[in-house]
GROMACS .gro file of C-alpha atoms in nm:
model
  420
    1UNK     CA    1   7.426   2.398   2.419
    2UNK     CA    2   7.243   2.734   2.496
    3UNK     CA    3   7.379   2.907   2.243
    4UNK     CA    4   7.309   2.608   1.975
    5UNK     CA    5   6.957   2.589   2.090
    6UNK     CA    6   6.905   2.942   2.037
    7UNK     CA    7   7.027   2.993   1.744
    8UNK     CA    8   6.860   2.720   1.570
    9UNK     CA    9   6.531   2.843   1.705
   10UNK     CA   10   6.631   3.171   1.571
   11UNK     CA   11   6.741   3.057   1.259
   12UNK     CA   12   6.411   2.820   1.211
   13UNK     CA   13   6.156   3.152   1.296
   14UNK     CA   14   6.321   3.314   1.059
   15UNK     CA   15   6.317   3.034   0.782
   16UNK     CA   16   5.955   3.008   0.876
   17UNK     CA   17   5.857   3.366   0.855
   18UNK     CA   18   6.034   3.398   0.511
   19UNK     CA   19   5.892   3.096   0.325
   20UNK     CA   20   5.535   3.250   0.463
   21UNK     CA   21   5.611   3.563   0.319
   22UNK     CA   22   5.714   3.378  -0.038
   23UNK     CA   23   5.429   3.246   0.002
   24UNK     CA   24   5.158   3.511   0.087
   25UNK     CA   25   5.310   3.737  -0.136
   26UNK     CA   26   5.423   3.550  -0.435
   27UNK     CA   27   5.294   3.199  -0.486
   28UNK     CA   28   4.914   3.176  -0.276
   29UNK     CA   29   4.651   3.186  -0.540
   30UNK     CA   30   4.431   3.426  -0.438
   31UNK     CA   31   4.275   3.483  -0.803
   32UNK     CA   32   3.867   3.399  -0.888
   33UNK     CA   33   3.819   3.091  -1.111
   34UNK     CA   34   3.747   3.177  -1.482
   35UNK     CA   35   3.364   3.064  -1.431
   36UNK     CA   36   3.279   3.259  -1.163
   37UNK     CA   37   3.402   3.569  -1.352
   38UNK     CA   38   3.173   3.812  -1.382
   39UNK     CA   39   2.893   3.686  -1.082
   40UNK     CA   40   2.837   3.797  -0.774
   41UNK     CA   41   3.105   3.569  -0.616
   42UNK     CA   42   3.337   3.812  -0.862
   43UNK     CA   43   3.525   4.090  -0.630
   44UNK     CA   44   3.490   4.351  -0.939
   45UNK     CA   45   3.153   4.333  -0.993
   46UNK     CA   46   3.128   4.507  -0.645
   47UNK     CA   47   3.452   4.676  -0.555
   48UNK     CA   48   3.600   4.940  -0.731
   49UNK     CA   49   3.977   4.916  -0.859
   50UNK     CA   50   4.098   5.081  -0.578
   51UNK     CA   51   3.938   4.819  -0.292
   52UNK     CA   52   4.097   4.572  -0.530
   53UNK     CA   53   4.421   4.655  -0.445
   54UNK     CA   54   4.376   4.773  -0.053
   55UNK     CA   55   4.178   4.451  -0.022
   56UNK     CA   56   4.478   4.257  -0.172
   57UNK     CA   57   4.741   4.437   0.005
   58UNK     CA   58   4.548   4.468   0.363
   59UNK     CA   59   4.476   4.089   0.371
   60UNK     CA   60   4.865   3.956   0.241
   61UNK     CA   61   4.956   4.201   0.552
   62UNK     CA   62   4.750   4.058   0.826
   63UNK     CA   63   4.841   3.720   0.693
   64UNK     CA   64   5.161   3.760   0.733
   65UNK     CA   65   5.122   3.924   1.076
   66UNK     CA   66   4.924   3.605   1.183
   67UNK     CA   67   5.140   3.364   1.081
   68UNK     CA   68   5.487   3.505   1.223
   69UNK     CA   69   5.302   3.634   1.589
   70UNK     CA   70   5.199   3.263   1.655
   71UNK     CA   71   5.562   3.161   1.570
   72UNK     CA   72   5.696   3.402   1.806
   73UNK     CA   73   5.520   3.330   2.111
   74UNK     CA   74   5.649   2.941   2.087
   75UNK     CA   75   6.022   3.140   2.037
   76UNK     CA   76   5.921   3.349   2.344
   77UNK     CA   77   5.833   3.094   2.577
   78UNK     CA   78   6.128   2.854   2.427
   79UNK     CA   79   6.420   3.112   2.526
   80UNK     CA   80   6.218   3.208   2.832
   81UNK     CA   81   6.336   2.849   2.932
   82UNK     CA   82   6.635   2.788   2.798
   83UNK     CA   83   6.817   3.160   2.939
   84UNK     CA   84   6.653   3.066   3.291
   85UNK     CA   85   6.397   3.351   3.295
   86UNK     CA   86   6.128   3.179   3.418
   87UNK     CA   87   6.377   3.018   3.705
   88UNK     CA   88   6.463   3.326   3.794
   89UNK     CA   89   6.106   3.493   3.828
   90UNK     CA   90   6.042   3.169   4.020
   91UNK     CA   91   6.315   3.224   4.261
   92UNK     CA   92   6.231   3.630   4.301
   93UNK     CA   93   5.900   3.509   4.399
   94UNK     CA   94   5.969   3.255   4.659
   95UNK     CA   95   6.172   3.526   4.772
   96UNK     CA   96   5.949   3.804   4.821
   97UNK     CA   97   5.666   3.611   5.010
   98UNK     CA   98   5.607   3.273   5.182
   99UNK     CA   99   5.271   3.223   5.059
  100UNK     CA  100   5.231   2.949   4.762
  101UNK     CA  101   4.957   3.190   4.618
  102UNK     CA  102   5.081   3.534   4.652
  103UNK     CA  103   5.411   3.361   4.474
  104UNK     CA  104   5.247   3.221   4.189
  105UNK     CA  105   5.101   3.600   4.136
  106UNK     CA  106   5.425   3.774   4.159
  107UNK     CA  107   5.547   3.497   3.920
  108UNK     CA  108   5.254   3.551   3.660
  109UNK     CA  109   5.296   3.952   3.727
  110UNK     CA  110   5.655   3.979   3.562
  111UNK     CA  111   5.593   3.677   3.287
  112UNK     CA  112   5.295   3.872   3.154
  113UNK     CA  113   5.494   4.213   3.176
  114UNK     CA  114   5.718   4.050   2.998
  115UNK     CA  115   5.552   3.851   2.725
  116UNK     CA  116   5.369   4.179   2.691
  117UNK     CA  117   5.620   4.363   2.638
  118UNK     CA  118   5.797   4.149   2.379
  119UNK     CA  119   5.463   4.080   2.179
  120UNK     CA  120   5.381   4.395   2.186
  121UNK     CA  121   5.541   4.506   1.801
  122UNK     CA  122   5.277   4.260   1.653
  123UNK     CA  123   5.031   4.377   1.835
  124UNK     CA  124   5.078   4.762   1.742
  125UNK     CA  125   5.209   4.667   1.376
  126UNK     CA  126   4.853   4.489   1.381
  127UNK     CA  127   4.656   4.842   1.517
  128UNK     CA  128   4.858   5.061   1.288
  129UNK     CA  129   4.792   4.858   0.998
  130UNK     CA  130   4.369   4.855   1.079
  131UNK     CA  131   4.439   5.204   1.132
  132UNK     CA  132   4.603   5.274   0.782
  133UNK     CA  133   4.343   5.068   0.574
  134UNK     CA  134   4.084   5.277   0.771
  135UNK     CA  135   3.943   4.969   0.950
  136UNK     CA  136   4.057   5.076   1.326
  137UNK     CA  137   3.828   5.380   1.426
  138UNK     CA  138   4.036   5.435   1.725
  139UNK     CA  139   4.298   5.656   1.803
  140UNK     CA  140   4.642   5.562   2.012
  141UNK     CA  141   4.495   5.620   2.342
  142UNK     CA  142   4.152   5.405   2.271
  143UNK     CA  143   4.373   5.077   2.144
  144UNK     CA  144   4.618   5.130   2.442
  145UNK     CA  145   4.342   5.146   2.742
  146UNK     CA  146   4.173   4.820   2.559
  147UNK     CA  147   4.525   4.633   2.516
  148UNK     CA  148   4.590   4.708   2.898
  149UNK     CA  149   4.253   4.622   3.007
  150UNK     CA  150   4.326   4.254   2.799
  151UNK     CA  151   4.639   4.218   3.010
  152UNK     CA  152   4.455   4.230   3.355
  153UNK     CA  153   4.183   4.007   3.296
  154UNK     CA  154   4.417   3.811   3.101
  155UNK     CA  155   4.588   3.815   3.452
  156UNK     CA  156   4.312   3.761   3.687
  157UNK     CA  157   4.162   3.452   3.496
  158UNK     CA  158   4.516   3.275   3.374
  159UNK     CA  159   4.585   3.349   3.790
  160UNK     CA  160   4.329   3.122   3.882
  161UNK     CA  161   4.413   2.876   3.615
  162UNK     CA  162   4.770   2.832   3.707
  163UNK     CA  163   4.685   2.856   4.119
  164UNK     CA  164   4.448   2.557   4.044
  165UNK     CA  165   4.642   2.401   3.741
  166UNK     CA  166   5.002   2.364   3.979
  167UNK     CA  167   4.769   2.238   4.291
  168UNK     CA  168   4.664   1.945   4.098
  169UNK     CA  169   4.986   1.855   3.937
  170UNK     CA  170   5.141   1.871   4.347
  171UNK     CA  171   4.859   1.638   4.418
  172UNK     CA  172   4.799   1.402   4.143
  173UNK     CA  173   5.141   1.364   3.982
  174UNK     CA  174   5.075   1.095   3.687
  175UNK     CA  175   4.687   1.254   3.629
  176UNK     CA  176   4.695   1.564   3.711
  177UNK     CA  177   4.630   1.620   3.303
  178UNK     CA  178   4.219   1.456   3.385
  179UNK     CA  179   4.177   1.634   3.693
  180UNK     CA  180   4.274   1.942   3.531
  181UNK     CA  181   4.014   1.873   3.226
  182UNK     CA  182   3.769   1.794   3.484
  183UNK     CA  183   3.755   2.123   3.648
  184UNK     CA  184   3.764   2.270   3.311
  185UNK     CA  185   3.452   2.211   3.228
  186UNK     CA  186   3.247   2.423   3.490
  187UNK     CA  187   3.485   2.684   3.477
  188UNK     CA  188   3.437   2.645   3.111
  189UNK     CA  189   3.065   2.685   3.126
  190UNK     CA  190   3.114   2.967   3.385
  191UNK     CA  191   3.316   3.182   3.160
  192UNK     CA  192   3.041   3.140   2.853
  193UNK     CA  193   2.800   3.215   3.132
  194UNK     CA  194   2.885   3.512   3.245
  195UNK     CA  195   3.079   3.699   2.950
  196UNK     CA  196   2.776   3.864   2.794
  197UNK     CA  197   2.713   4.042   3.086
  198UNK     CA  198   3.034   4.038   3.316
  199UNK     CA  199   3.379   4.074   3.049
  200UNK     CA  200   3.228   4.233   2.705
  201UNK     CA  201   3.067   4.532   2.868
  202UNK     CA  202   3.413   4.594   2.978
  203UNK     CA  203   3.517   4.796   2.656
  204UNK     CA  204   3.193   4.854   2.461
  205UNK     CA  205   2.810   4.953   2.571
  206UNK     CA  206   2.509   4.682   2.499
  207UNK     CA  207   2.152   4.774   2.462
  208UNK     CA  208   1.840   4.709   2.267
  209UNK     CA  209   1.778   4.775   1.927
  210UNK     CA  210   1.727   5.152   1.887
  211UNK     CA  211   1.527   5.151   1.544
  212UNK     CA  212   1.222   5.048   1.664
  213UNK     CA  213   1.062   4.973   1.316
  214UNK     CA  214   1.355   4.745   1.250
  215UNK     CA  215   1.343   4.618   1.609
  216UNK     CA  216   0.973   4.496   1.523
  217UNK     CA  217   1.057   4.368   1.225
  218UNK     CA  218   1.381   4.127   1.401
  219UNK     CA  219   1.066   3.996   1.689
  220UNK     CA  220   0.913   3.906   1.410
  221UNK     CA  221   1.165   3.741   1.258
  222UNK     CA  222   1.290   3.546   1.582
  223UNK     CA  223   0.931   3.493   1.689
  224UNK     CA  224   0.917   3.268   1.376
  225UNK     CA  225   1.250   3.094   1.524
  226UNK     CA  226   1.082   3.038   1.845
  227UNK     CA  227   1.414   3.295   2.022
  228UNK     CA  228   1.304   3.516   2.279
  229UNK     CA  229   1.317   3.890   2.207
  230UNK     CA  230   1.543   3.976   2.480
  231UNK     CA  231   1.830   3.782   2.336
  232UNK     CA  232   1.899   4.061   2.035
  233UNK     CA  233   2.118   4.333   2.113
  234UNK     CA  234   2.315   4.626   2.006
  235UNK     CA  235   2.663   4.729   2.037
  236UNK     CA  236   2.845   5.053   1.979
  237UNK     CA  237   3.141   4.904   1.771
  238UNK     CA  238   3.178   5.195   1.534
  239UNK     CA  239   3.437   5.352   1.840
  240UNK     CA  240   3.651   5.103   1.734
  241UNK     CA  241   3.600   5.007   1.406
  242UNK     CA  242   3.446   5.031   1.049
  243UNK     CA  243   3.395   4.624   0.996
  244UNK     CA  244   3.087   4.513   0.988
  245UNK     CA  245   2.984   4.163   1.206
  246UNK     CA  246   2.718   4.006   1.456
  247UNK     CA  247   2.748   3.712   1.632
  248UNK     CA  248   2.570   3.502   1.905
  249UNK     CA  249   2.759   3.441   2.239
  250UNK     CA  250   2.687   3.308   2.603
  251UNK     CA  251   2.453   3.019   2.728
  252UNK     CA  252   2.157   2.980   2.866
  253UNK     CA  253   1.984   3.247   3.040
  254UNK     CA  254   2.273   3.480   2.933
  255UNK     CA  255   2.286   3.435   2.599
  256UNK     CA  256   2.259   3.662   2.295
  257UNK     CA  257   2.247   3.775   1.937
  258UNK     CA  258   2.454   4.071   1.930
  259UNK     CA  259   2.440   4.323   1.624
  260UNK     CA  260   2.729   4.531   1.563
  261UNK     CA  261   2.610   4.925   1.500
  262UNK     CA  262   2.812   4.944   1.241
  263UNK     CA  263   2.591   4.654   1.067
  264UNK     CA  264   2.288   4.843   1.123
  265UNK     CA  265   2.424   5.157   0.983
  266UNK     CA  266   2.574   5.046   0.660
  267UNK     CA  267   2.330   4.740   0.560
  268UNK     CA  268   1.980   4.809   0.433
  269UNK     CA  269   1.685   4.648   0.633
  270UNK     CA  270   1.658   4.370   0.418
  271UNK     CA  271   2.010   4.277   0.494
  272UNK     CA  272   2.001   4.342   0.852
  273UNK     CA  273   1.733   4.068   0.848
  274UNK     CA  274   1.939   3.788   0.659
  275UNK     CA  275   2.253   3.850   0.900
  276UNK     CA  276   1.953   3.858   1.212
  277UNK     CA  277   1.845   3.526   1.062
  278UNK     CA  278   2.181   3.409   1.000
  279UNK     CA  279   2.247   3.433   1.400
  280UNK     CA  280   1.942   3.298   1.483
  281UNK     CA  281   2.032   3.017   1.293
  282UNK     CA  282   2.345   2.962   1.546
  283UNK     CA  283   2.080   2.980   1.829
  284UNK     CA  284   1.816   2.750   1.692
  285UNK     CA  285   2.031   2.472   1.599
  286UNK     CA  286   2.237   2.477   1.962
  287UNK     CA  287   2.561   2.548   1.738
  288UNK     CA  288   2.703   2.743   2.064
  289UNK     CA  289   2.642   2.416   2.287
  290UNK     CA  290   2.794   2.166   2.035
  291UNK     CA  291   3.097   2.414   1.978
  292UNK     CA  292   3.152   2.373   2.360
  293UNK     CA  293   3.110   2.008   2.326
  294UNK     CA  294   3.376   1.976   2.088
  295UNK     CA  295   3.638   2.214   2.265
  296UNK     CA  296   3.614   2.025   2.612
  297UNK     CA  297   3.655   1.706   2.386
  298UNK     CA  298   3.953   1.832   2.213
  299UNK     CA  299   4.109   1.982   2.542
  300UNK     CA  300   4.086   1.653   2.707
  301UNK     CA  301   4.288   1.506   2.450
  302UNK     CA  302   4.517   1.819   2.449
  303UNK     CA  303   4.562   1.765   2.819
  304UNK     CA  304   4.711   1.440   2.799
  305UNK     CA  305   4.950   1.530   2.544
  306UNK     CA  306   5.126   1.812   2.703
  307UNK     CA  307   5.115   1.581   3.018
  308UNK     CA  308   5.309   1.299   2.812
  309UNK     CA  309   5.516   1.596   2.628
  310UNK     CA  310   5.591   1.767   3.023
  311UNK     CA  311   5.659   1.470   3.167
  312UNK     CA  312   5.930   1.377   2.825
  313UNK     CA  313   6.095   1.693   2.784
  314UNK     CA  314   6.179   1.760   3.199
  315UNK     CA  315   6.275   1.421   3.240
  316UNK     CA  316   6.535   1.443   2.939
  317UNK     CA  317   6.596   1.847   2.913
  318UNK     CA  318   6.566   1.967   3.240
  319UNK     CA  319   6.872   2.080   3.337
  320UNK     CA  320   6.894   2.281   2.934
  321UNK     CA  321   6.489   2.455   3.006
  322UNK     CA  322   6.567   2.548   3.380
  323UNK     CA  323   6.316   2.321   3.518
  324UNK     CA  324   6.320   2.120   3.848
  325UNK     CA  325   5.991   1.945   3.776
  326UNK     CA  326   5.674   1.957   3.612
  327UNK     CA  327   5.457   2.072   3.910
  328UNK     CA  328   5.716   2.389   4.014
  329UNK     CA  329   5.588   2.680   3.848
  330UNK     CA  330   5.919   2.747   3.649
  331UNK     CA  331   5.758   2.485   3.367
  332UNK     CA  332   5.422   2.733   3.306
  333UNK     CA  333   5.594   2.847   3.017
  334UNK     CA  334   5.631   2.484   2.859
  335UNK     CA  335   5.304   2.455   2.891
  336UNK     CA  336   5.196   2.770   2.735
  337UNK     CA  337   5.453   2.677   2.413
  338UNK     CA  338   5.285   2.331   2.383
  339UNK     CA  339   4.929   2.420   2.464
  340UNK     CA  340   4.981   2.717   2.211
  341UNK     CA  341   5.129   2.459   1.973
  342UNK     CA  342   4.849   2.253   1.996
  343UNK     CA  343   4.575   2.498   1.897
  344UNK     CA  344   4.771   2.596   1.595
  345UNK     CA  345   4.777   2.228   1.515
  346UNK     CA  346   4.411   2.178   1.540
  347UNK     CA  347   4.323   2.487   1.443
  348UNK     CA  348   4.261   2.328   1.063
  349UNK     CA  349   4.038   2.084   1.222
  350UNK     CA  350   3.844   2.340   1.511
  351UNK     CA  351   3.816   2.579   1.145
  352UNK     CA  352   3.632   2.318   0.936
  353UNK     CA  353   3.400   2.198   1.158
  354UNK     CA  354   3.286   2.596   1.255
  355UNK     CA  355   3.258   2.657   0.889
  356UNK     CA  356   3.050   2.358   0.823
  357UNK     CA  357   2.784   2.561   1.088
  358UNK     CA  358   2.807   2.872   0.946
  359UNK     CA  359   2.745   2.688   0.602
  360UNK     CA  360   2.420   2.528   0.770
  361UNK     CA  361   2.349   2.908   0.938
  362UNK     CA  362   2.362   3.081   0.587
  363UNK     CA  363   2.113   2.817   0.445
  364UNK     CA  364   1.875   2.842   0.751
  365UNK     CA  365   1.901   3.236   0.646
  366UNK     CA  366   1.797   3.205   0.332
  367UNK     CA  367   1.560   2.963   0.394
  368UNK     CA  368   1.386   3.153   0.718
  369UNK     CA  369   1.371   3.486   0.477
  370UNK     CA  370   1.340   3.390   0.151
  371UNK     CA  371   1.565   3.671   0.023
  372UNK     CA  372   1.919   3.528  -0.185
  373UNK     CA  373   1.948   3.917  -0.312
  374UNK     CA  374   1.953   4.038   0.027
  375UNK     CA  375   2.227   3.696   0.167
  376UNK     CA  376   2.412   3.797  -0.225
  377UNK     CA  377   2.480   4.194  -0.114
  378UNK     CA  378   2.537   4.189   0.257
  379UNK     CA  379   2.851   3.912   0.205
  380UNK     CA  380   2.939   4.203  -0.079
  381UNK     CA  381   2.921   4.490   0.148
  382UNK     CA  382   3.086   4.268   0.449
  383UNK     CA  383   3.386   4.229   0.199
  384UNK     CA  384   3.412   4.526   0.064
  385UNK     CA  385   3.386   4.711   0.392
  386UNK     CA  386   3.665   4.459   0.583
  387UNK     CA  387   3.903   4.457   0.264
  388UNK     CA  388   3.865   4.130   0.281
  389UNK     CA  389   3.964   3.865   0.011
  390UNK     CA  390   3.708   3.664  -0.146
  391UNK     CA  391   3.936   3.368  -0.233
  392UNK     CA  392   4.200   3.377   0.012
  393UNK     CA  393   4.512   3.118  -0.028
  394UNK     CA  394   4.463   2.781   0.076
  395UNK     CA  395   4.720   2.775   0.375
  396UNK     CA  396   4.487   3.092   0.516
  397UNK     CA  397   4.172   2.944   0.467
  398UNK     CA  398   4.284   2.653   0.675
  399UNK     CA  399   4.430   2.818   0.941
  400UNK     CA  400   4.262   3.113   0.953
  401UNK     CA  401   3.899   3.079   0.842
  402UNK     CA  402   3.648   2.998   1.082
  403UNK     CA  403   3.402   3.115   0.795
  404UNK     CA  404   3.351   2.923   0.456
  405UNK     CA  405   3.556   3.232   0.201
  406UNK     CA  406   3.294   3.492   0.044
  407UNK     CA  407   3.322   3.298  -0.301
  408UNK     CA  408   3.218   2.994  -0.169
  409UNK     CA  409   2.929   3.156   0.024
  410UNK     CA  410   2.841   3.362  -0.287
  411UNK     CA  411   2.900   3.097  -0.550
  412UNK     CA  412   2.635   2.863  -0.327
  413UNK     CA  413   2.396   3.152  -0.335
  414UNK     CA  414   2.500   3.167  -0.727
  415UNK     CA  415   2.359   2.803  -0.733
  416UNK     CA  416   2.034   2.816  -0.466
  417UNK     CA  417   1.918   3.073  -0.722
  418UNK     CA  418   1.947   2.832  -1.043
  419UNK     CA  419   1.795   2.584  -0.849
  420UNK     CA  420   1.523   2.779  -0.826
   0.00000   0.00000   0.00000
């Protein structure tokens, strides 16, 4: 049975991974429609032949990448099961302490050391690749202190989860799934809270605006949003990177619009001002607040699935995944498969609704400052500069785009200015 169970798994990854690569590669259209040849929405009207190709080739690559790592971690956690892995961490750390909680962290210690160092190809292929398409600015040492400084908060906050998370399943055995999602939500809202200024000045600097001209300018701009100055910040991404972004992150007292520096050093003012109103946008309209909404709704419903799924697969497989029960800690890595299953799953659904926002933000842009040439060039240069393609494959837009694709942003600017 082990070795049947194994091998299909195997053999299904590796089905998977090639019909994605067919696929990618050889049969996703990635081409621009005959009528929008020749606009703006048209990649060689504003890359050269030569970011053509590295776009073409960089994006098929970190396609690919994406959809065999997310794959692999449901293989990971499967034969973690099914070889008795996770029994046997269980049974080393009952061994080395009494204590329930200084168990459960020995536990967590060698799963993550593990799962760390098994995922740990994608992640490099993923940093050498950046690297080779001169996206990465870092060097070997840089990526390495950031990917070990993800594994211990990684540690520290999935620690508390899984103390609190096997608690409730001791104590409420049918709905532990509610009570779980109940005490999600604060620590939810604690986590947004305190990111800005607790996790993300972990591995890069924040402070004001430095340009003070253009700083004036941006007051201006969010005084006309009704956003208080102190929300709009700077960060020195251009140690890591060459892509260009900004985004708007934490709530209420905490939260800001964040500028990437290298935005500010490759856009020209007039762009800087429709990506500054395109954030604003996210901060007007609450898009933040409804994005939480609509994650705690989803993970309520997620919740009660794996529950169902838990409660199904120990009763009947038990004995093949090495389980005793769903509250002993030996099922964690069931629960990471399914809950990792599940976000893939929705992920079509989470991506459509974040790209109707950012549809609504790039309108409020235009709208706010009046300039479609300035919205037209800085989705150019933001392509151009993250070898991005304009008209990705349909399979990657669904599962991968969070934003609407540069030619449908462009082609809509294509159209605001005949309406004009």
């Amino acid at each position: 049975m082990l070795r049947k169970w194994s091998f299909r798994a195997l053999m299904l990854y590796f089905v998977f991974g090639l019909l994605m690569y067919i696929y990618l590669f050889f049969l996703g259209d990635s081409t621009i429609p005959e009528e929008m040849m020749g606009t703006s929405a048209d990649p060689a009207t504003f890359m050269n032949s030569r970011e053509l190709m590295l776009s073409e080739e960089y994006s098929k690559i970190r396609n690919l990448l994406f959809f065999m790592s997310t794959p692999y971690e449901w293989l990971l956690y499967f034969l973690i099961l099914i070889f008795g892995v996770s029994r046997a961490f269980a049974n080393w750390a009952e061994k080395t302490t009494k204590f329930a909680f200084l168990q459960k962290a020995v536990y967590l210690f060698w799963l993550n050391i593990l799962a760390f160092v098994i995922v740990y190809p994608f992640q490099y292929l993923s940093f050498y690749f950046s690297t080779t398409y001169n996206i990465s600015t870092q060097n070997f040492s840089q990526w390495m202190g950031d990917e070990l400084l993800d594994f211990w908060i990684n540690y520290i906050l999935m620690l508390v989860i899984v103390i609190v998370l096997y608690a409730l399943m001791k104590k409420f055995k049918k709905r532990w799934w509610l009570a779980a999602w109940a005490l999600s939500v604060p620590f939810t809202l604690f986590i947004m809270f305190v990111q800005p200024v607790m996790i993300d000045p972990l591995y890069n600097d924040f402070y004001p605006l430095q340009n003070k001209e253009l700083e004036a300018e941006i007051l201006t701009l969010a005084n006309e949003a009704n956003i208080p100055a102190e929300h709009v910040f700077e960060v020195n991404k251009s140690e890591e990177t060459n892509a260009l972004n900004a985004y708007v992150i934490g709530i209420g007292s905490n939260s800001r619009i964040v500028l990437w520096d290298t935005t500010l050093e490759k856009l020209s003012k007039d762009e800087i001002l429709f990506v500054m109103a395109h954030e604003m946008a996210h901060y007007v309209e609450k898009h933040i607040y409804f994005g939480i909404g609509g994650y705690l709704i989803l993970s309520l419903f997620g919740l009660w699935i794996i529950a169902k799924w838990m409660e199904y697969l120990i009763q009947k497989h038990g004995n093949d995944l090495k389980i005793k029960e769903v509250s002993h800690i030996s099922s964690f890595p069931l629960f990471l498969l399914l809950s990792s299953f599940l976000l893939f799953m929705a992920s079509p659904l989470t991506n459509l609704s974040s790209r109707y926002t950012e549809t609504r933000a790039d309108r409020y842009a235009i709208e706010l400052t009046e300039d479609k040439e300035a919205a037209i060039s800085s989705f150019q240069e933001l392509s151009r500069v993250g070898l991005s393609q304009v008209n990705p494959p349909y399979l990657v837009k669904l599962f991968r785009y969070s934003h609407p694709t540069m030619m449908e942003r462009l082609s809509r600017l294509e159209q605001f200015k005949e309406e004009e």
